[in-house]
Tab-separated table of C-alpha atoms in Angstrom:
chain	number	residue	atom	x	y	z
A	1	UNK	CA	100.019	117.349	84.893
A	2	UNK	CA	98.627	119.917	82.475
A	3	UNK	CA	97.908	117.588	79.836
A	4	UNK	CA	97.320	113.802	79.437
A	5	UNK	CA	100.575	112.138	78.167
A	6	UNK	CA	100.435	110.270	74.671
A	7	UNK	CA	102.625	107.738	76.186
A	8	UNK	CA	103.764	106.261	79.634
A	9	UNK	CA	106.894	103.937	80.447
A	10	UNK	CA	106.670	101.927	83.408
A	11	UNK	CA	109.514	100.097	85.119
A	12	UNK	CA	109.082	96.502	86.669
A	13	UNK	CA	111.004	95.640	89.822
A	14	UNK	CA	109.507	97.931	92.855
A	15	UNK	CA	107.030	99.552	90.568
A	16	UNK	CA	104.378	97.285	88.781
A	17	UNK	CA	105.897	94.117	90.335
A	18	UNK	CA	105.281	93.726	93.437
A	19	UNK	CA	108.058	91.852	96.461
A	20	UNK	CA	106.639	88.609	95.459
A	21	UNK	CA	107.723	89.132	92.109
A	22	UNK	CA	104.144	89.316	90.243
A	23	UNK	CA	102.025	91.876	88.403
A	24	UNK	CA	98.913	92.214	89.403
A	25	UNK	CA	95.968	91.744	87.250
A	26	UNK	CA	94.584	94.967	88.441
A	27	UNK	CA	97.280	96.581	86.896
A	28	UNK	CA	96.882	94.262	83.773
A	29	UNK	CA	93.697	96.066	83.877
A	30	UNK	CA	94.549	100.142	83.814
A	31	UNK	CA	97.097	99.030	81.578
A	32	UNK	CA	94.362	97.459	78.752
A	33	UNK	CA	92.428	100.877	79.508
A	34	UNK	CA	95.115	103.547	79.263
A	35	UNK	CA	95.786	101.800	75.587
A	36	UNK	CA	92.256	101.715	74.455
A	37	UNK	CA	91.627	105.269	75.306
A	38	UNK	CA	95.137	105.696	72.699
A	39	UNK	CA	97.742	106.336	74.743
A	40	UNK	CA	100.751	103.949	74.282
A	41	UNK	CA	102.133	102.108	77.491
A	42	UNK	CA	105.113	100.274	77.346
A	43	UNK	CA	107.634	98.690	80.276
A	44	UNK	CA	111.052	99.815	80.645
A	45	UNK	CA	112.838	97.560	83.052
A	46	UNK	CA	116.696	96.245	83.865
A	47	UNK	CA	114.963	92.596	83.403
A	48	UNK	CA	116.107	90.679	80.080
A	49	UNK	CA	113.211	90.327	77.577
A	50	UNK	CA	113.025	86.290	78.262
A	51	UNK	CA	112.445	86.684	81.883
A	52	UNK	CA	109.354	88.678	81.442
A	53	UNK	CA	106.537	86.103	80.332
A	54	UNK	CA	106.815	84.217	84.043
A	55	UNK	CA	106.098	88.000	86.019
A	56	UNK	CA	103.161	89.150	84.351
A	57	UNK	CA	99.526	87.753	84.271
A	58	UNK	CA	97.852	85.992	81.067
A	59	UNK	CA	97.096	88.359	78.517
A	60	UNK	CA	99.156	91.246	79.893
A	61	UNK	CA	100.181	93.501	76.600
A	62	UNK	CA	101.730	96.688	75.655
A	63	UNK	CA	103.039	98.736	73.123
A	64	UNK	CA	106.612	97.670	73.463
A	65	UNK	CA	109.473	96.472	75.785
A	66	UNK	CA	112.454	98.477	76.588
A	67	UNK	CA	114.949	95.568	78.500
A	68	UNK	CA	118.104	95.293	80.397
A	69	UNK	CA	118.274	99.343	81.068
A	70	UNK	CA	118.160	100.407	77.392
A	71	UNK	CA	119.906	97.332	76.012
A	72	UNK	CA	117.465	96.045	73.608
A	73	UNK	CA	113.921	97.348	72.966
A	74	UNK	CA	111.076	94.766	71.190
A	75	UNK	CA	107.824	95.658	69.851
A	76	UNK	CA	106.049	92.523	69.455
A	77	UNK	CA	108.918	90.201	67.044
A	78	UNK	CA	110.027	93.135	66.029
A	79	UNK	CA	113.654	94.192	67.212
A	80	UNK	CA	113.335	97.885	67.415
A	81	UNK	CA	117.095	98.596	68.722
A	82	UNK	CA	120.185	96.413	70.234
A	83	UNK	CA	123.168	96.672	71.596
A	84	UNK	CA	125.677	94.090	72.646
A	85	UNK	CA	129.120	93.961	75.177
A	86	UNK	CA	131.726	93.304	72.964
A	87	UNK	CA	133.222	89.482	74.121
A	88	UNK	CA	136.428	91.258	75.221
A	89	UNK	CA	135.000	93.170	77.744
A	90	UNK	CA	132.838	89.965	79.024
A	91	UNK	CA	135.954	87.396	79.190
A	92	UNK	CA	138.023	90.453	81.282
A	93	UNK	CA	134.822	91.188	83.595
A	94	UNK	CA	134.145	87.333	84.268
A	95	UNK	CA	137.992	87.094	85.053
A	96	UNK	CA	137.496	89.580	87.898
A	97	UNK	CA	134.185	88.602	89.332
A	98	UNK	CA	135.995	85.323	89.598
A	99	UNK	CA	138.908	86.987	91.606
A	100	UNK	CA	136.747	88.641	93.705
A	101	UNK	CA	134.446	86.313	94.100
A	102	UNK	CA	131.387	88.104	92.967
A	103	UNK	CA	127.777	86.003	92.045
A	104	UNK	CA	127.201	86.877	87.950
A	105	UNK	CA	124.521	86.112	85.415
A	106	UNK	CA	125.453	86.978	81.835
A	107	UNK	CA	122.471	87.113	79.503
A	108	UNK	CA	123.194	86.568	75.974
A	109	UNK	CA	120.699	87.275	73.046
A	110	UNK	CA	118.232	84.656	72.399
A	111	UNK	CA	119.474	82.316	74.905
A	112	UNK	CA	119.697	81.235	78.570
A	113	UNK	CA	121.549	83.373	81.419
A	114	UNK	CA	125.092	81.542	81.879
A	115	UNK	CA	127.824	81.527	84.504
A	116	UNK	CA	130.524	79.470	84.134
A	117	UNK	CA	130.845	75.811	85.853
A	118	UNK	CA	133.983	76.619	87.672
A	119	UNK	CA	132.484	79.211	89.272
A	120	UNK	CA	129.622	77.769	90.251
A	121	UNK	CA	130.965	76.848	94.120
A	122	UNK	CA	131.039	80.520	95.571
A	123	UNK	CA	128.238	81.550	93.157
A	124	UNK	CA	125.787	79.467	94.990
A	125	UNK	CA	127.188	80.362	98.116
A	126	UNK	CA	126.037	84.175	98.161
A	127	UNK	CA	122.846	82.974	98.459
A	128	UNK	CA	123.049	80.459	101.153
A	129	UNK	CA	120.400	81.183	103.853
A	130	UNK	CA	119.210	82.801	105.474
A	131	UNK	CA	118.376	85.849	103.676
A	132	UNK	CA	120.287	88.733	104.850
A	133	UNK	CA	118.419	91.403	106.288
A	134	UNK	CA	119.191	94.148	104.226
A	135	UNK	CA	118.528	92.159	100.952
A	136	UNK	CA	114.858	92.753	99.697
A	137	UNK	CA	113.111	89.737	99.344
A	138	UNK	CA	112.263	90.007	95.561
A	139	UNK	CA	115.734	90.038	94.917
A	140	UNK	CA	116.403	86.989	97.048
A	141	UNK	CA	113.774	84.872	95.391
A	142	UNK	CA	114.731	85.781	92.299
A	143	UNK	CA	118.485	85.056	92.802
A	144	UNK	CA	116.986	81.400	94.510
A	145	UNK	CA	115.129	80.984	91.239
A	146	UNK	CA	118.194	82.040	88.848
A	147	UNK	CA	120.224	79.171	90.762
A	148	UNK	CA	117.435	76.444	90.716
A	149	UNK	CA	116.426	77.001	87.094
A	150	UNK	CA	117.484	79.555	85.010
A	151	UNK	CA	120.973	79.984	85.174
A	152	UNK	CA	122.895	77.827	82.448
A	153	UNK	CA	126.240	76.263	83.466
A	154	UNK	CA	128.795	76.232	81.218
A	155	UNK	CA	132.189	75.499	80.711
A	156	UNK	CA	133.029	78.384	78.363
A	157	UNK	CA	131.348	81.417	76.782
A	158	UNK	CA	129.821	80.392	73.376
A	159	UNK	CA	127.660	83.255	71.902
A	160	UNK	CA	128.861	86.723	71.216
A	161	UNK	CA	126.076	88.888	71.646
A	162	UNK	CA	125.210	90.118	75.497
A	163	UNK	CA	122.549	92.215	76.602
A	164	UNK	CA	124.197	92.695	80.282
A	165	UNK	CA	126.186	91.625	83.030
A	166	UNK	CA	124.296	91.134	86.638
A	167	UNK	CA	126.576	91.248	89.978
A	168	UNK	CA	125.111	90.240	93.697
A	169	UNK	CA	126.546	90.598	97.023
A	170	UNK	CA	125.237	89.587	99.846
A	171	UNK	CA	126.896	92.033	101.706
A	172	UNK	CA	126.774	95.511	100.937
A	173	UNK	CA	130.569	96.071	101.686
A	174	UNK	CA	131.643	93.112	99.285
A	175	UNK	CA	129.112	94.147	96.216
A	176	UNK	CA	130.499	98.318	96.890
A	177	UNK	CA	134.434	96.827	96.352
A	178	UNK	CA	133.459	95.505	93.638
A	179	UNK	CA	131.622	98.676	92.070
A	180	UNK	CA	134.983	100.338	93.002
A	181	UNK	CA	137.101	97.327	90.827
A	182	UNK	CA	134.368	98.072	87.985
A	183	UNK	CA	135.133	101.876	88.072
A	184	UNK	CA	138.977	101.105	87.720
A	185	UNK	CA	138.441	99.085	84.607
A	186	UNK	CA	135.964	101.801	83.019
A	187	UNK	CA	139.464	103.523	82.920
A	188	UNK	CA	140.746	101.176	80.256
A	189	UNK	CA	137.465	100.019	78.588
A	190	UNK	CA	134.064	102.375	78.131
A	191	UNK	CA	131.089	100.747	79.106
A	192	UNK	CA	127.968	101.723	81.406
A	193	UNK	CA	127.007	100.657	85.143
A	194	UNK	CA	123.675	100.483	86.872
A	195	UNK	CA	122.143	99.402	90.405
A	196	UNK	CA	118.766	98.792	91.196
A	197	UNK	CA	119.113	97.723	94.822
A	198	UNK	CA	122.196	97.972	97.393
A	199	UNK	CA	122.994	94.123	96.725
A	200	UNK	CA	123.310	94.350	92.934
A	201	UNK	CA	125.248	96.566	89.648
A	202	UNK	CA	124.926	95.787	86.321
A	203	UNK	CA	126.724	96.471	83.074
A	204	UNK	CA	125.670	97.605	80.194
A	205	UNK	CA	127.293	99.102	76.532
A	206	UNK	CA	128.629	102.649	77.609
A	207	UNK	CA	126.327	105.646	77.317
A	208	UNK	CA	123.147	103.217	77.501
A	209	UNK	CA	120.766	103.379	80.007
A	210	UNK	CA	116.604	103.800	80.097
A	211	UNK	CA	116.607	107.191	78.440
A	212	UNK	CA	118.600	106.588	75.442
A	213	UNK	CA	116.146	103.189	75.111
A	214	UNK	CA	112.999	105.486	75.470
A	215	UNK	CA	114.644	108.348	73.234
A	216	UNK	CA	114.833	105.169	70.604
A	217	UNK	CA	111.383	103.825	71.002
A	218	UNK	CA	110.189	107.288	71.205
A	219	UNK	CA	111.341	107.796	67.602
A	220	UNK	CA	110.348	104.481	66.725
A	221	UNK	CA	106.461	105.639	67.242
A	222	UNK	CA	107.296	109.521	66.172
A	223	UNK	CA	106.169	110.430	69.713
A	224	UNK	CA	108.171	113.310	71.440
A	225	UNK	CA	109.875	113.051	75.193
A	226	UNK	CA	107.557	116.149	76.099
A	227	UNK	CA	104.240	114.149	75.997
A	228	UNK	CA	105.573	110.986	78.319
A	229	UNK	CA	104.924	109.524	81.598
A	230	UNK	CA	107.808	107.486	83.878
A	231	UNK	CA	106.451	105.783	86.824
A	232	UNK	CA	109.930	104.137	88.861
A	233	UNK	CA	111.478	103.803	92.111
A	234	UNK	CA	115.708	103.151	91.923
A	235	UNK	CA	118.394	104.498	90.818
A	236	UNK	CA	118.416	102.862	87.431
A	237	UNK	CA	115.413	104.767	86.811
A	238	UNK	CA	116.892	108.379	87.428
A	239	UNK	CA	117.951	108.911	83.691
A	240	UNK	CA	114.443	107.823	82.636
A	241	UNK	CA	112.681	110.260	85.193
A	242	UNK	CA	114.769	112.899	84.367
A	243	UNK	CA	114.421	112.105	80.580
A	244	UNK	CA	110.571	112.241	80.191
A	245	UNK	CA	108.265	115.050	80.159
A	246	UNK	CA	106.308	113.788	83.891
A	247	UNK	CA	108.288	111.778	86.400
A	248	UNK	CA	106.688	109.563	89.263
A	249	UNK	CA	108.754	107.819	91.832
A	250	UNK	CA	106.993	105.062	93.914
A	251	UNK	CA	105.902	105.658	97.137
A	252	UNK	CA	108.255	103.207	97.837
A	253	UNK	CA	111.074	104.285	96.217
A	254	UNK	CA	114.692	105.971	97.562
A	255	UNK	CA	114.503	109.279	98.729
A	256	UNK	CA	116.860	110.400	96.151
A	257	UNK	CA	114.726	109.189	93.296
A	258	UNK	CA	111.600	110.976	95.255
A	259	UNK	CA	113.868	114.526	95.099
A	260	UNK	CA	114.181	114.699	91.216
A	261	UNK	CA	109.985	113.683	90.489
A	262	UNK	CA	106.447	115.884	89.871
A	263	UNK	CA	104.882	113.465	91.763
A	264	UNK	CA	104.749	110.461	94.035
A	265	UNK	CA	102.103	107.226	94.498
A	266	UNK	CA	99.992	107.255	97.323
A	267	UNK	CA	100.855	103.017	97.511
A	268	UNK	CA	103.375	100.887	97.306
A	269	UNK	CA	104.245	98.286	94.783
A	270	UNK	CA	102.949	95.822	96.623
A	271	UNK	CA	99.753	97.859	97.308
A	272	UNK	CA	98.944	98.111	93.451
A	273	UNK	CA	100.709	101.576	93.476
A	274	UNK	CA	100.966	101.705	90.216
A	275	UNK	CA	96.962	100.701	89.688
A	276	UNK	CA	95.850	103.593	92.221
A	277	UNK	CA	97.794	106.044	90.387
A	278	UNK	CA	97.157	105.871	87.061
A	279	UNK	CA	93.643	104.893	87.598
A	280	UNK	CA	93.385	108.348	89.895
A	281	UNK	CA	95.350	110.542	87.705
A	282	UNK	CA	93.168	109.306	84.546
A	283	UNK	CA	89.885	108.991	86.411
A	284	UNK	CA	89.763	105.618	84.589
């Protein structure tokens, strides 16, 4: 890097959260010393802003939240920018996953995650144990925890705004037919899909992804795209690493996110990556 970016927009899942599903307080930490030395730091993740608070250790702050791949984006209170599925789209898309079958979590604004009662039989059943071995184990226990606590049952759909749709498989075959029956309906309604493991897609307002939620927080702090940082590792990070001015895949990211970077961590996730990196490239 040939100069020190003004700001840097880090993803969660495989990046600064490690398999267990934590941040570390070490990267806490570079995160408290990157912003006192000025430079603005702020998460970009496919998460929804109300499961955030659990992940991250006491105290953890930064200059704003960019959730559910570009859906929303929060700094502090303050709603910065929001988008919602329309309640069309979300009563055809539930009718489907129910024909095929497909585990869903549908986050509305402001309120619990919800999947309907009646579908609550073959929901729970994707994630019967044991794990499968291709699933990664954050998204297991985090699929275990949806199901024991977070997930609201209800009989019907009540609110009508919705940050995004997320689909599970437990086998890669069944979660792929259903990216194919999600393809067919783009056809006939516009909206935009994302994966962040081989087990999962999600759905989002069309054209809307972690770019377009930078390119709006961006503005939001009159900052330009040339002077950022992306640190990520799936493919629901691609637009933002191609977006931003320096890209960084994890070292344990996909090889295809690794082809389209500047540069790569020497760790892992769940080695502090994200901690060595920053505190190397900033000789903090």
């Amino acid at each position: 890097m040939t100069c020190k970016p003004k700001a840097i927009f880090l993803d969660m899942d495989g990046t600064i959260l490690n398999h267990q599903n934590k941040v570390s307080i070490h990267t806490k930490e570079i995160i408290d010393d990157l912003r006192n030395q000025g430079i603005f730091v702020f998460v970009a993740t496919g998460r929804a802003v109300d499961e955030i608070e659990e992940l991250v250790p006491e105290g953890f702050r930064v200059d704003g939240f960019i959730t559910s791949n570009g859906m929303a984006g929060y700094v502090g209170k303050e709603v910065v920018f929001k988008h919602s599925l329309s309640l069309e789209l979300v009563e055809i898309i539930i009718e489907k996953a129910r024909e095929n079958k497909v585990y869903y979590e549908l986050f509305p604004y402001g309120t619990s995650r919800v999947t309907l009662k009646q579908d609550k039989q073959y929901v729970e059943d994707e994630i019967r144990d044991p794990k499968p071995d291709s699933v990664g184990i954050n998204e297991w226990l985090s699929r275990k925890q949806a199901i024991k606590e977070e997930i609201d049952w209800k009989d019907s759909i009540e609110a009508n705004e919705f940050s995004k749709f997320y689909f599970f498989a437990r086998t890669k075959e069944h979660i792929n037919s259903w990216k194919h029956e999600l393809d067919a309906l783009k056809q006939e309604i516009d909206f935009t899909t994302s994966i962040s493991s081989d087990h999962n897609v999600e759905v989002m307002v069309a054209n809307v992804n972690k770019a377009t939620g930078i390119k709006q927080m961006l503005q939001h702090f009159d900052l330009s795209e040339d002077e950022t940082m992306a640190i990520g590792d799936s493919d629901n990070d691609l637009p933002m690493l191609q977006f931003v001015g320096y890209a960084v895949a994890m070292k344990n990211a996909q090889d295809r996110v690794k082809e389209i970077v500047h540069d790569v961590t020497e760790f892992t996730c769940d080695e502090d990556g994200v901690y060595h990196y920053l505190k190397s490239k900033f000789k903090l």
